[in-house]
Amino acid sequence: MGSVVLSIDAELGWGFVDYETPPEDRVASGRSGWQTLCRLLDERDLRATWAVVGHLLHDACDGRHLDHPIGSDWFAPERGAWADRRDVTCAPDLVERVRASGPDHDIGCHTYSHVEFGDPGTTRDTAAAELERARGVMDAFGLDPRSFVFPRNNVGHVDLLSEYGFESYRGQRPVPRRSLTEKLRTVAYGGGHPPLVTPQIHDSGLVNIPASLFLYSFEGVALRAARHAVGDPVVKLVERGLDAAAEEDGVLHLWLHPNNLVGEPERQRIESVLRAIDARRDEVPVETMADVARRERAARVR
């Protein structure tokens, strides 16, 4: 029997800090999407890993960050277009909402300012600065994050994570992305399911829990073509993944951002996904990344 993990990249505006023209609908939906996810998880008493961008824990910030090795240009939106948009750069209230929720969520880390660790231009000093700053503000907030999610799942500088107390990270999906034709074929013929991943101990000692399925990767033309025939194909994929996890070992690791919930269809998708998870929880236990890491490390000791 396997298990299911839901990890949430909680980033608000920081997910688009390097965009020349950020998608305003997604920037605007970050807060409402966060609150919706909290409510839906509360209603079904489902736990998740919330990977939080550290900067969100500030009450306010002038956006200068002169001592950060990435350079002040990285933070230009905070001083410019978002200078009066504290709602997209700071969110201690939303993090407190997660901490105060009924389910015992795992609050992890998504760096300090959403720097891609796997980018060739991200030096070791920059990655260390992101971890140092994130750990500092999270410690001050009374959080002790053990789970780590790389921005855009771009894995790099893994060996640094253990120096800052992390025990697990979300690794990259173990199978290549599919073309539009392949996605439509999967939906039309009902075959296949998202991969059940096997957690692995990295050389650094951290537990790598790879991603299985990004819940909002099936959009646009592909979604419109499939929805008329079978309903939301992502929900169907999740249901097949849960079927597989009820019969096989492995982890069905699903993930999303709060800012994916830009409208009613997107909200309906996550509500249907959570309903499916809740319905199968006796057969497919719900875990967090921290749960999986503890289990894997305990098994290694034995």
PDB file of C-alpha atoms in Angstrom:
ATOM      1  CA  MET A   1       0.000   0.000   0.000  1.00  0.00           C
ATOM      2  CA  GLY A   2       1.216   3.461  -0.877  1.00  0.00           C
ATOM      3  CA  SER A   3       0.404   6.949   0.404  1.00  0.00           C
ATOM      4  CA  VAL A   4      -0.465  10.387  -0.947  1.00  0.00           C
ATOM      5  CA  VAL A   5       1.355  13.663  -0.265  1.00  0.00           C
ATOM      6  CA  LEU A   6       0.160  17.153  -1.183  1.00  0.00           C
ATOM      7  CA  SER A   7       2.798  19.892  -1.253  1.00  0.00           C
ATOM      8  CA  ILE A   8       1.925  23.550  -1.750  1.00  0.00           C
ATOM      9  CA  ASP A   9       4.341  26.171  -3.073  1.00  0.00           C
ATOM     10  CA  ALA A  10       3.263  29.179  -0.980  1.00  0.00           C
ATOM     11  CA  GLU A  11       4.926  32.159  -2.654  1.00  0.00           C
ATOM     12  CA  LEU A  12       2.432  34.937  -3.577  1.00  0.00           C
ATOM     13  CA  GLY A  13       4.225  37.548  -5.723  1.00  0.00           C
ATOM     14  CA  TRP A  14       7.649  35.994  -5.217  1.00  0.00           C
ATOM     15  CA  GLY A  15       6.822  33.278  -7.722  1.00  0.00           C
ATOM     16  CA  PHE A  16       6.952  35.972 -10.431  1.00  0.00           C
ATOM     17  CA  VAL A  17       9.720  38.244  -9.141  1.00  0.00           C
ATOM     18  CA  ASP A  18      11.881  37.436 -12.179  1.00  0.00           C
ATOM     19  CA  TYR A  19       9.083  37.954 -14.730  1.00  0.00           C
ATOM     20  CA  GLU A  20       9.292  41.056 -16.900  1.00  0.00           C
ATOM     21  CA  THR A  21       5.476  41.078 -16.996  1.00  0.00           C
ATOM     22  CA  PRO A  22       3.988  39.010 -14.158  1.00  0.00           C
ATOM     23  CA  PRO A  23       0.569  37.424 -14.868  1.00  0.00           C
ATOM     24  CA  GLU A  24      -1.700  39.766 -12.950  1.00  0.00           C
ATOM     25  CA  ASP A  25      -4.497  37.213 -12.558  1.00  0.00           C
ATOM     26  CA  ARG A  26      -2.195  34.812 -10.758  1.00  0.00           C
ATOM     27  CA  VAL A  27      -0.541  37.523  -8.666  1.00  0.00           C
ATOM     28  CA  ALA A  28      -3.986  38.733  -7.638  1.00  0.00           C
ATOM     29  CA  SER A  29      -5.277  35.230  -6.835  1.00  0.00           C
ATOM     30  CA  GLY A  30      -2.447  34.259  -4.484  1.00  0.00           C
ATOM     31  CA  ARG A  31      -4.086  35.388  -1.245  1.00  0.00           C
ATOM     32  CA  SER A  32      -7.588  34.189  -2.026  1.00  0.00           C
ATOM     33  CA  GLY A  33      -6.221  30.879  -3.313  1.00  0.00           C
ATOM     34  CA  TRP A  34      -4.225  30.434  -0.095  1.00  0.00           C
ATOM     35  CA  GLN A  35      -7.311  31.052   2.029  1.00  0.00           C
ATOM     36  CA  THR A  36      -9.394  28.706  -0.128  1.00  0.00           C
ATOM     37  CA  LEU A  37      -6.847  25.912   0.234  1.00  0.00           C
ATOM     38  CA  CYS A  38      -6.763  26.376   4.010  1.00  0.00           C
ATOM     39  CA  ARG A  39     -10.546  26.204   4.168  1.00  0.00           C
ATOM     40  CA  LEU A  40     -10.864  23.137   1.955  1.00  0.00           C
ATOM     41  CA  LEU A  41      -8.157  21.260   3.857  1.00  0.00           C
ATOM     42  CA  ASP A  42      -9.771  22.226   7.163  1.00  0.00           C
ATOM     43  CA  GLU A  43     -13.151  20.952   6.015  1.00  0.00           C
ATOM     44  CA  ARG A  44     -11.763  17.478   5.319  1.00  0.00           C
ATOM     45  CA  ASP A  45      -9.073  17.496   8.020  1.00  0.00           C
ATOM     46  CA  LEU A  46      -6.403  16.832   5.403  1.00  0.00           C
ATOM     47  CA  ARG A  47      -2.760  17.645   6.084  1.00  0.00           C
ATOM     48  CA  ALA A  48      -0.326  19.099   3.566  1.00  0.00           C
ATOM     49  CA  THR A  49       3.209  20.401   3.300  1.00  0.00           C
ATOM     50  CA  TRP A  50       3.157  24.184   2.883  1.00  0.00           C
ATOM     51  CA  ALA A  51       6.515  25.293   1.465  1.00  0.00           C
ATOM     52  CA  VAL A  52       6.654  28.987   2.356  1.00  0.00           C
ATOM     53  CA  VAL A  53       8.864  31.677   0.815  1.00  0.00           C
ATOM     54  CA  GLY A  54      10.682  33.132   3.827  1.00  0.00           C
ATOM     55  CA  HIS A  55      10.228  36.769   2.863  1.00  0.00           C
ATOM     56  CA  LEU A  56       6.476  36.375   3.400  1.00  0.00           C
ATOM     57  CA  LEU A  57       7.095  36.275   7.155  1.00  0.00           C
ATOM     58  CA  HIS A  58       8.178  39.928   7.237  1.00  0.00           C
ATOM     59  CA  ASP A  59       5.584  42.430   8.422  1.00  0.00           C
ATOM     60  CA  ALA A  60       7.086  45.010   6.047  1.00  0.00           C
ATOM     61  CA  CYS A  61      10.249  45.536   3.994  1.00  0.00           C
ATOM     62  CA  ASP A  62      11.884  48.415   2.112  1.00  0.00           C
ATOM     63  CA  GLY A  63      12.970  46.070  -0.693  1.00  0.00           C
ATOM     64  CA  ARG A  64      16.634  47.062  -0.608  1.00  0.00           C
ATOM     65  CA  HIS A  65      18.419  43.844   0.522  1.00  0.00           C
ATOM     66  CA  LEU A  66      21.800  45.431  -0.188  1.00  0.00           C
ATOM     67  CA  ASP A  67      23.747  42.606   1.476  1.00  0.00           C
ATOM     68  CA  HIS A  68      22.173  39.789  -0.573  1.00  0.00           C
ATOM     69  CA  PRO A  69      24.727  38.346  -3.049  1.00  0.00           C
ATOM     70  CA  ILE A  70      22.106  37.986  -5.791  1.00  0.00           C
ATOM     71  CA  GLY A  71      22.075  41.772  -6.155  1.00  0.00           C
ATOM     72  CA  SER A  72      19.420  44.410  -5.665  1.00  0.00           C
ATOM     73  CA  ASP A  73      17.959  43.970  -9.166  1.00  0.00           C
ATOM     74  CA  TRP A  74      16.320  40.746  -8.017  1.00  0.00           C
ATOM     75  CA  PHE A  75      14.226  42.741  -5.574  1.00  0.00           C
ATOM     76  CA  ALA A  76      13.378  45.567  -7.998  1.00  0.00           C
ATOM     77  CA  PRO A  77       9.635  44.725  -8.166  1.00  0.00           C
ATOM     78  CA  GLU A  78       9.437  45.029  -4.381  1.00  0.00           C
ATOM     79  CA  ARG A  79      10.743  48.596  -4.636  1.00  0.00           C
ATOM     80  CA  GLY A  80       8.893  49.420  -7.860  1.00  0.00           C
ATOM     81  CA  ALA A  81       5.615  47.948  -9.108  1.00  0.00           C
ATOM     82  CA  TRP A  82       4.924  46.262  -5.767  1.00  0.00           C
ATOM     83  CA  ALA A  83       6.135  49.078  -3.510  1.00  0.00           C
ATOM     84  CA  ASP A  84       2.550  49.627  -2.367  1.00  0.00           C
ATOM     85  CA  ARG A  85       1.602  45.936  -2.633  1.00  0.00           C
ATOM     86  CA  ARG A  86       2.618  44.530   0.715  1.00  0.00           C
ATOM     87  CA  ASP A  87      -0.177  42.006   0.130  1.00  0.00           C
ATOM     88  CA  VAL A  88       1.945  40.169  -2.461  1.00  0.00           C
ATOM     89  CA  THR A  89       5.361  40.376  -0.744  1.00  0.00           C
ATOM     90  CA  CYS A  90       4.549  39.926   2.962  1.00  0.00           C
ATOM     91  CA  ALA A  91       2.020  37.554   4.490  1.00  0.00           C
ATOM     92  CA  PRO A  92       2.655  36.613   8.125  1.00  0.00           C
ATOM     93  CA  ASP A  93      -1.120  36.502   8.587  1.00  0.00           C
ATOM     94  CA  LEU A  94      -1.488  33.772   5.963  1.00  0.00           C
ATOM     95  CA  VAL A  95       1.332  31.689   7.429  1.00  0.00           C
ATOM     96  CA  GLU A  96      -0.274  32.048  10.856  1.00  0.00           C
ATOM     97  CA  ARG A  97      -3.548  30.876   9.283  1.00  0.00           C
ATOM     98  CA  VAL A  98      -1.815  27.646   8.252  1.00  0.00           C
ATOM     99  CA  ARG A  99      -0.197  27.190  11.649  1.00  0.00           C
ATOM    100  CA  ALA A 100      -3.511  27.713  13.438  1.00  0.00           C
ATOM    101  CA  SER A 101      -5.447  25.312  11.185  1.00  0.00           C
ATOM    102  CA  GLY A 102      -7.109  22.190  12.500  1.00  0.00           C
ATOM    103  CA  PRO A 103      -4.950  19.771  10.471  1.00  0.00           C
ATOM    104  CA  ASP A 104      -1.366  19.493  11.714  1.00  0.00           C
ATOM    105  CA  HIS A 105       0.260  20.873   8.573  1.00  0.00           C
ATOM    106  CA  ASP A 106       3.963  20.547   7.799  1.00  0.00           C
ATOM    107  CA  ILE A 107       5.293  24.086   7.237  1.00  0.00           C
ATOM    108  CA  GLY A 108       8.406  23.865   5.117  1.00  0.00           C
ATOM    109  CA  CYS A 109      10.571  26.282   3.163  1.00  0.00           C
ATOM    110  CA  HIS A 110      10.566  27.519  -0.439  1.00  0.00           C
ATOM    111  CA  THR A 111      13.781  29.634  -0.132  1.00  0.00           C
ATOM    112  CA  TYR A 112      13.802  33.268   0.998  1.00  0.00           C
ATOM    113  CA  SER A 113      12.956  35.060  -2.260  1.00  0.00           C
ATOM    114  CA  HIS A 114      12.252  32.296  -4.802  1.00  0.00           C
ATOM    115  CA  VAL A 115      15.735  32.015  -6.303  1.00  0.00           C
ATOM    116  CA  GLU A 116      16.134  28.943  -8.545  1.00  0.00           C
ATOM    117  CA  PHE A 117      18.908  26.888  -6.986  1.00  0.00           C
ATOM    118  CA  GLY A 118      19.382  24.822 -10.139  1.00  0.00           C
ATOM    119  CA  ASP A 119      19.954  27.841 -12.370  1.00  0.00           C
ATOM    120  CA  PRO A 120      23.570  27.946 -13.635  1.00  0.00           C
ATOM    121  CA  GLY A 121      23.839  31.553 -12.433  1.00  0.00           C
ATOM    122  CA  THR A 122      22.924  30.723  -8.831  1.00  0.00           C
ATOM    123  CA  THR A 123      26.198  30.537  -6.934  1.00  0.00           C
ATOM    124  CA  ARG A 124      26.748  28.627  -3.734  1.00  0.00           C
ATOM    125  CA  ASP A 125      26.980  31.928  -1.852  1.00  0.00           C
ATOM    126  CA  THR A 126      23.588  32.999  -3.221  1.00  0.00           C
ATOM    127  CA  ALA A 127      21.966  29.684  -2.292  1.00  0.00           C
ATOM    128  CA  ALA A 128      23.482  29.863   1.198  1.00  0.00           C
ATOM    129  CA  ALA A 129      22.209  33.430   1.601  1.00  0.00           C
ATOM    130  CA  GLU A 130      18.696  32.327   0.649  1.00  0.00           C
ATOM    131  CA  LEU A 131      18.805  29.513   3.200  1.00  0.00           C
ATOM    132  CA  GLU A 132      20.346  31.684   5.924  1.00  0.00           C
ATOM    133  CA  ARG A 133      17.730  34.399   5.536  1.00  0.00           C
ATOM    134  CA  ALA A 134      14.834  31.975   5.277  1.00  0.00           C
ATOM    135  CA  ARG A 135      15.943  30.071   8.361  1.00  0.00           C
ATOM    136  CA  GLY A 136      16.387  33.336  10.281  1.00  0.00           C
ATOM    137  CA  VAL A 137      12.894  34.706   9.662  1.00  0.00           C
ATOM    138  CA  MET A 138      11.262  31.309  10.153  1.00  0.00           C
ATOM    139  CA  ASP A 139      13.077  30.741  13.439  1.00  0.00           C
ATOM    140  CA  ALA A 140      11.976  34.195  14.607  1.00  0.00           C
ATOM    141  CA  PHE A 141       8.386  33.280  13.713  1.00  0.00           C
ATOM    142  CA  GLY A 142       8.604  30.133  15.822  1.00  0.00           C
ATOM    143  CA  LEU A 143       8.847  27.713  12.898  1.00  0.00           C
ATOM    144  CA  ASP A 144      11.370  24.916  12.470  1.00  0.00           C
ATOM    145  CA  PRO A 145      11.054  23.854   8.820  1.00  0.00           C
ATOM    146  CA  ARG A 146      12.364  20.418   7.888  1.00  0.00           C
ATOM    147  CA  SER A 147      10.894  20.085   4.380  1.00  0.00           C
ATOM    148  CA  PHE A 148      12.247  22.033   1.411  1.00  0.00           C
ATOM    149  CA  VAL A 149      10.815  22.721  -2.045  1.00  0.00           C
ATOM    150  CA  PHE A 150      13.009  24.172  -4.794  1.00  0.00           C
ATOM    151  CA  PRO A 151      11.470  27.037  -6.788  1.00  0.00           C
ATOM    152  CA  ARG A 152      10.129  25.643 -10.076  1.00  0.00           C
ATOM    153  CA  ASN A 153      11.432  22.259  -8.924  1.00  0.00           C
ATOM    154  CA  ASN A 154      14.851  23.311 -10.245  1.00  0.00           C
ATOM    155  CA  VAL A 155      17.074  21.259  -7.950  1.00  0.00           C
ATOM    156  CA  GLY A 156      20.544  22.479  -7.030  1.00  0.00           C
ATOM    157  CA  HIS A 157      22.977  22.890  -4.109  1.00  0.00           C
ATOM    158  CA  VAL A 158      21.264  19.998  -2.311  1.00  0.00           C
ATOM    159  CA  ASP A 159      24.275  19.492  -0.050  1.00  0.00           C
ATOM    160  CA  LEU A 160      23.634  22.878   1.599  1.00  0.00           C
ATOM    161  CA  LEU A 161      20.179  21.961   2.872  1.00  0.00           C
ATOM    162  CA  SER A 162      21.286  19.745   5.750  1.00  0.00           C
ATOM    163  CA  GLU A 163      23.460  22.576   7.099  1.00  0.00           C
ATOM    164  CA  TYR A 164      20.245  24.519   7.723  1.00  0.00           C
ATOM    165  CA  GLY A 165      18.288  21.719   9.353  1.00  0.00           C
ATOM    166  CA  PHE A 166      16.332  20.366   6.401  1.00  0.00           C
ATOM    167  CA  GLU A 167      15.597  16.656   6.165  1.00  0.00           C
ATOM    168  CA  SER A 168      13.708  16.257   2.886  1.00  0.00           C
ATOM    169  CA  TYR A 169      13.094  17.946  -0.449  1.00  0.00           C
ATOM    170  CA  ARG A 170      10.759  17.533  -3.385  1.00  0.00           C
ATOM    171  CA  GLY A 171      12.742  16.141  -6.282  1.00  0.00           C
ATOM    172  CA  GLN A 172      11.975  16.261  -9.969  1.00  0.00           C
ATOM    173  CA  ARG A 173       9.352  14.046 -11.561  1.00  0.00           C
ATOM    174  CA  PRO A 174      11.001  10.739 -12.550  1.00  0.00           C
ATOM    175  CA  VAL A 175       9.423  10.566 -16.027  1.00  0.00           C
ATOM    176  CA  PRO A 176       9.606  13.121 -18.852  1.00  0.00           C
ATOM    177  CA  ARG A 177       6.818  15.574 -19.545  1.00  0.00           C
ATOM    178  CA  ARG A 178       4.322  14.402 -22.144  1.00  0.00           C
ATOM    179  CA  SER A 179       3.260  16.107 -25.339  1.00  0.00           C
ATOM    180  CA  LEU A 180      -0.273  17.410 -25.896  1.00  0.00           C
ATOM    181  CA  THR A 181      -1.038  14.375 -28.113  1.00  0.00           C
ATOM    182  CA  GLU A 182       0.114  11.968 -25.416  1.00  0.00           C
ATOM    183  CA  LYS A 183      -1.950  13.753 -22.763  1.00  0.00           C
ATOM    184  CA  LEU A 184      -5.080  13.550 -24.912  1.00  0.00           C
ATOM    185  CA  ARG A 185      -4.469   9.880 -25.658  1.00  0.00           C
ATOM    186  CA  THR A 186      -4.144   9.106 -21.938  1.00  0.00           C
ATOM    187  CA  VAL A 187      -7.435  10.826 -21.209  1.00  0.00           C
ATOM    188  CA  ALA A 188      -9.295   9.369 -24.185  1.00  0.00           C
ATOM    189  CA  TYR A 189      -8.329   5.753 -23.567  1.00  0.00           C
ATOM    190  CA  GLY A 190      -8.211   5.822 -19.779  1.00  0.00           C
ATOM    191  CA  GLY A 191      -4.778   4.255 -19.441  1.00  0.00           C
ATOM    192  CA  GLY A 192      -1.930   5.091 -17.141  1.00  0.00           C
ATOM    193  CA  HIS A 193      -1.652   7.120 -13.974  1.00  0.00           C
ATOM    194  CA  PRO A 194       0.827   9.566 -12.443  1.00  0.00           C
ATOM    195  CA  PRO A 195       3.992   7.801 -11.282  1.00  0.00           C
ATOM    196  CA  LEU A 196       4.122   6.493  -7.744  1.00  0.00           C
ATOM    197  CA  VAL A 197       7.514   7.702  -6.602  1.00  0.00           C
ATOM    198  CA  THR A 198      10.012   5.972  -4.347  1.00  0.00           C
ATOM    199  CA  PRO A 199      11.639   8.241  -1.746  1.00  0.00           C
ATOM    200  CA  GLN A 200      15.406   8.026  -1.908  1.00  0.00           C
ATOM    201  CA  ILE A 201      18.206   8.996   0.461  1.00  0.00           C
ATOM    202  CA  HIS A 202      20.442  11.570  -1.246  1.00  0.00           C
ATOM    203  CA  ASP A 203      24.203  11.547  -0.688  1.00  0.00           C
ATOM    204  CA  SER A 204      23.675  14.501   1.659  1.00  0.00           C
ATOM    205  CA  GLY A 205      21.436  12.375   3.893  1.00  0.00           C
ATOM    206  CA  LEU A 206      18.259  14.201   2.889  1.00  0.00           C
ATOM    207  CA  VAL A 207      15.224  12.266   1.716  1.00  0.00           C
ATOM    208  CA  ASN A 208      14.305  13.044  -1.893  1.00  0.00           C
ATOM    209  CA  ILE A 209      10.538  12.764  -2.381  1.00  0.00           C
ATOM    210  CA  PRO A 210      10.059  13.280  -6.142  1.00  0.00           C
ATOM    211  CA  ALA A 211       6.984  14.923  -7.606  1.00  0.00           C
ATOM    212  CA  SER A 212       4.307  12.789  -9.266  1.00  0.00           C
ATOM    213  CA  LEU A 213       1.919  15.349 -10.727  1.00  0.00           C
ATOM    214  CA  PHE A 214       1.588  19.136 -10.891  1.00  0.00           C
ATOM    215  CA  LEU A 215      -2.154  19.606 -10.549  1.00  0.00           C
ATOM    216  CA  TYR A 216      -2.350  22.550 -12.971  1.00  0.00           C
ATOM    217  CA  SER A 217      -0.148  21.355 -15.831  1.00  0.00           C
ATOM    218  CA  PHE A 218      -3.107  20.215 -17.964  1.00  0.00           C
ATOM    219  CA  GLU A 219      -4.600  23.511 -19.126  1.00  0.00           C
ATOM    220  CA  GLY A 220      -5.497  25.480 -22.231  1.00  0.00           C
ATOM    221  CA  VAL A 221      -6.232  23.604 -25.448  1.00  0.00           C
ATOM    222  CA  ALA A 222      -5.653  20.177 -23.929  1.00  0.00           C
ATOM    223  CA  LEU A 223      -8.082  20.817 -21.112  1.00  0.00           C
ATOM    224  CA  ARG A 224     -10.811  22.219 -23.340  1.00  0.00           C
ATOM    225  CA  ALA A 225     -10.496  19.277 -25.730  1.00  0.00           C
ATOM    226  CA  ALA A 226     -10.767  16.704 -22.948  1.00  0.00           C
ATOM    227  CA  ARG A 227     -13.288  18.276 -20.596  1.00  0.00           C
ATOM    228  CA  HIS A 228     -16.282  17.768 -22.891  1.00  0.00           C
ATOM    229  CA  ALA A 229     -15.635  14.038 -23.116  1.00  0.00           C
ATOM    230  CA  VAL A 230     -14.482  12.948 -19.669  1.00  0.00           C
ATOM    231  CA  GLY A 231     -14.709  15.907 -17.305  1.00  0.00           C
ATOM    232  CA  ASP A 232     -11.562  17.306 -15.722  1.00  0.00           C
ATOM    233  CA  PRO A 233      -8.719  15.001 -16.841  1.00  0.00           C
ATOM    234  CA  VAL A 234      -6.473  15.945 -13.934  1.00  0.00           C
ATOM    235  CA  VAL A 235      -9.059  14.714 -11.452  1.00  0.00           C
ATOM    236  CA  LYS A 236      -9.276  11.468 -13.438  1.00  0.00           C
ATOM    237  CA  LEU A 237      -5.481  11.120 -13.279  1.00  0.00           C
ATOM    238  CA  VAL A 238      -5.497  11.653  -9.526  1.00  0.00           C
ATOM    239  CA  GLU A 239      -8.223   9.038  -9.103  1.00  0.00           C
ATOM    240  CA  ARG A 240      -6.157   6.537 -11.121  1.00  0.00           C
ATOM    241  CA  GLY A 241      -3.102   7.407  -9.063  1.00  0.00           C
ATOM    242  CA  LEU A 242      -5.027   6.724  -5.868  1.00  0.00           C
ATOM    243  CA  ASP A 243      -6.236   3.411  -7.295  1.00  0.00           C
ATOM    244  CA  ALA A 244      -2.623   2.463  -7.967  1.00  0.00           C
ATOM    245  CA  ALA A 245      -1.478   3.596  -4.513  1.00  0.00           C
ATOM    246  CA  ALA A 246      -4.131   1.399  -2.897  1.00  0.00           C
ATOM    247  CA  GLU A 247      -2.547  -1.620  -4.573  1.00  0.00           C
ATOM    248  CA  GLU A 248       1.159  -0.754  -4.806  1.00  0.00           C
ATOM    249  CA  ASP A 249       3.949   0.726  -2.719  1.00  0.00           C
ATOM    250  CA  GLY A 250       5.078   4.243  -3.426  1.00  0.00           C
ATOM    251  CA  VAL A 251       4.041   7.856  -2.911  1.00  0.00           C
ATOM    252  CA  LEU A 252       1.572   9.774  -5.045  1.00  0.00           C
ATOM    253  CA  HIS A 253       3.104  13.246  -4.638  1.00  0.00           C
ATOM    254  CA  LEU A 254       0.767  15.983  -5.882  1.00  0.00           C
ATOM    255  CA  TRP A 255       1.611  19.684  -5.854  1.00  0.00           C
ATOM    256  CA  LEU A 256       0.274  23.125  -6.718  1.00  0.00           C
ATOM    257  CA  HIS A 257       0.489  26.848  -5.916  1.00  0.00           C
ATOM    258  CA  PRO A 258      -2.272  28.854  -4.203  1.00  0.00           C
ATOM    259  CA  ASN A 259      -2.086  31.265  -7.150  1.00  0.00           C
ATOM    260  CA  ASN A 260      -3.248  28.501  -9.502  1.00  0.00           C
ATOM    261  CA  LEU A 261      -6.777  29.064  -8.160  1.00  0.00           C
ATOM    262  CA  VAL A 262      -7.591  31.952 -10.480  1.00  0.00           C
ATOM    263  CA  GLY A 263     -11.267  31.107 -11.024  1.00  0.00           C
ATOM    264  CA  GLU A 264     -14.128  28.730 -10.380  1.00  0.00           C
ATOM    265  CA  PRO A 265     -12.909  25.869 -12.651  1.00  0.00           C
ATOM    266  CA  GLU A 266      -9.553  25.857 -10.864  1.00  0.00           C
ATOM    267  CA  ARG A 267     -11.237  25.899  -7.457  1.00  0.00           C
ATOM    268  CA  GLN A 268     -13.514  23.045  -8.511  1.00  0.00           C
ATOM    269  CA  ARG A 269     -10.484  21.004  -9.561  1.00  0.00           C
ATOM    270  CA  ILE A 270      -8.728  21.158  -6.191  1.00  0.00           C
ATOM    271  CA  GLU A 271     -12.010  20.573  -4.377  1.00  0.00           C
ATOM    272  CA  SER A 272     -12.566  17.413  -6.468  1.00  0.00           C
ATOM    273  CA  VAL A 273      -8.975  16.288  -5.879  1.00  0.00           C
ATOM    274  CA  LEU A 274      -9.330  16.702  -2.112  1.00  0.00           C
ATOM    275  CA  ARG A 275     -12.683  14.904  -2.171  1.00  0.00           C
ATOM    276  CA  ALA A 276     -11.044  11.967  -3.954  1.00  0.00           C
ATOM    277  CA  ILE A 277      -8.153  11.875  -1.462  1.00  0.00           C
ATOM    278  CA  ASP A 278     -10.559  12.009   1.479  1.00  0.00           C
ATOM    279  CA  ALA A 279     -12.673   9.176   0.070  1.00  0.00           C
ATOM    280  CA  ARG A 280      -9.649   6.857  -0.189  1.00  0.00           C
ATOM    281  CA  ARG A 281      -7.801   7.828   3.005  1.00  0.00           C
ATOM    282  CA  ASP A 282      -8.467   4.462   4.681  1.00  0.00           C
ATOM    283  CA  GLU A 283      -6.790   2.683   1.779  1.00  0.00           C
ATOM    284  CA  VAL A 284      -4.237   5.374   0.892  1.00  0.00           C
ATOM    285  CA  PRO A 285      -2.923   7.206   3.980  1.00  0.00           C
ATOM    286  CA  VAL A 286      -2.359  10.962   3.722  1.00  0.00           C
ATOM    287  CA  GLU A 287       1.176  11.990   4.665  1.00  0.00           C
ATOM    288  CA  THR A 288       3.274  15.153   4.614  1.00  0.00           C
ATOM    289  CA  MET A 289       6.824  15.387   3.327  1.00  0.00           C
ATOM    290  CA  ALA A 290       8.001  15.426   6.949  1.00  0.00           C
ATOM    291  CA  ASP A 291       6.109  12.162   7.637  1.00  0.00           C
ATOM    292  CA  VAL A 292       7.726  10.453   4.659  1.00  0.00           C
ATOM    293  CA  ALA A 293      11.191  11.667   5.668  1.00  0.00           C
ATOM    294  CA  ARG A 294      10.793  10.364   9.219  1.00  0.00           C
ATOM    295  CA  ARG A 295       9.562   7.010   7.954  1.00  0.00           C
ATOM    296  CA  GLU A 296      12.393   6.621   5.462  1.00  0.00           C
ATOM    297  CA  ARG A 297      15.083   7.649   7.934  1.00  0.00           C
ATOM    298  CA  ALA A 298      13.696   5.256  10.557  1.00  0.00           C
ATOM    299  CA  ALA A 299      13.711   2.410   8.030  1.00  0.00           C
ATOM    300  CA  ARG A 300      17.310   3.194   7.165  1.00  0.00           C
ATOM    301  CA  VAL A 301      18.322   2.930  10.822  1.00  0.00           C
ATOM    302  CA  ARG A 302      16.655  -0.465  11.114  1.00  0.00           C
TER     303      ARG A 302
END
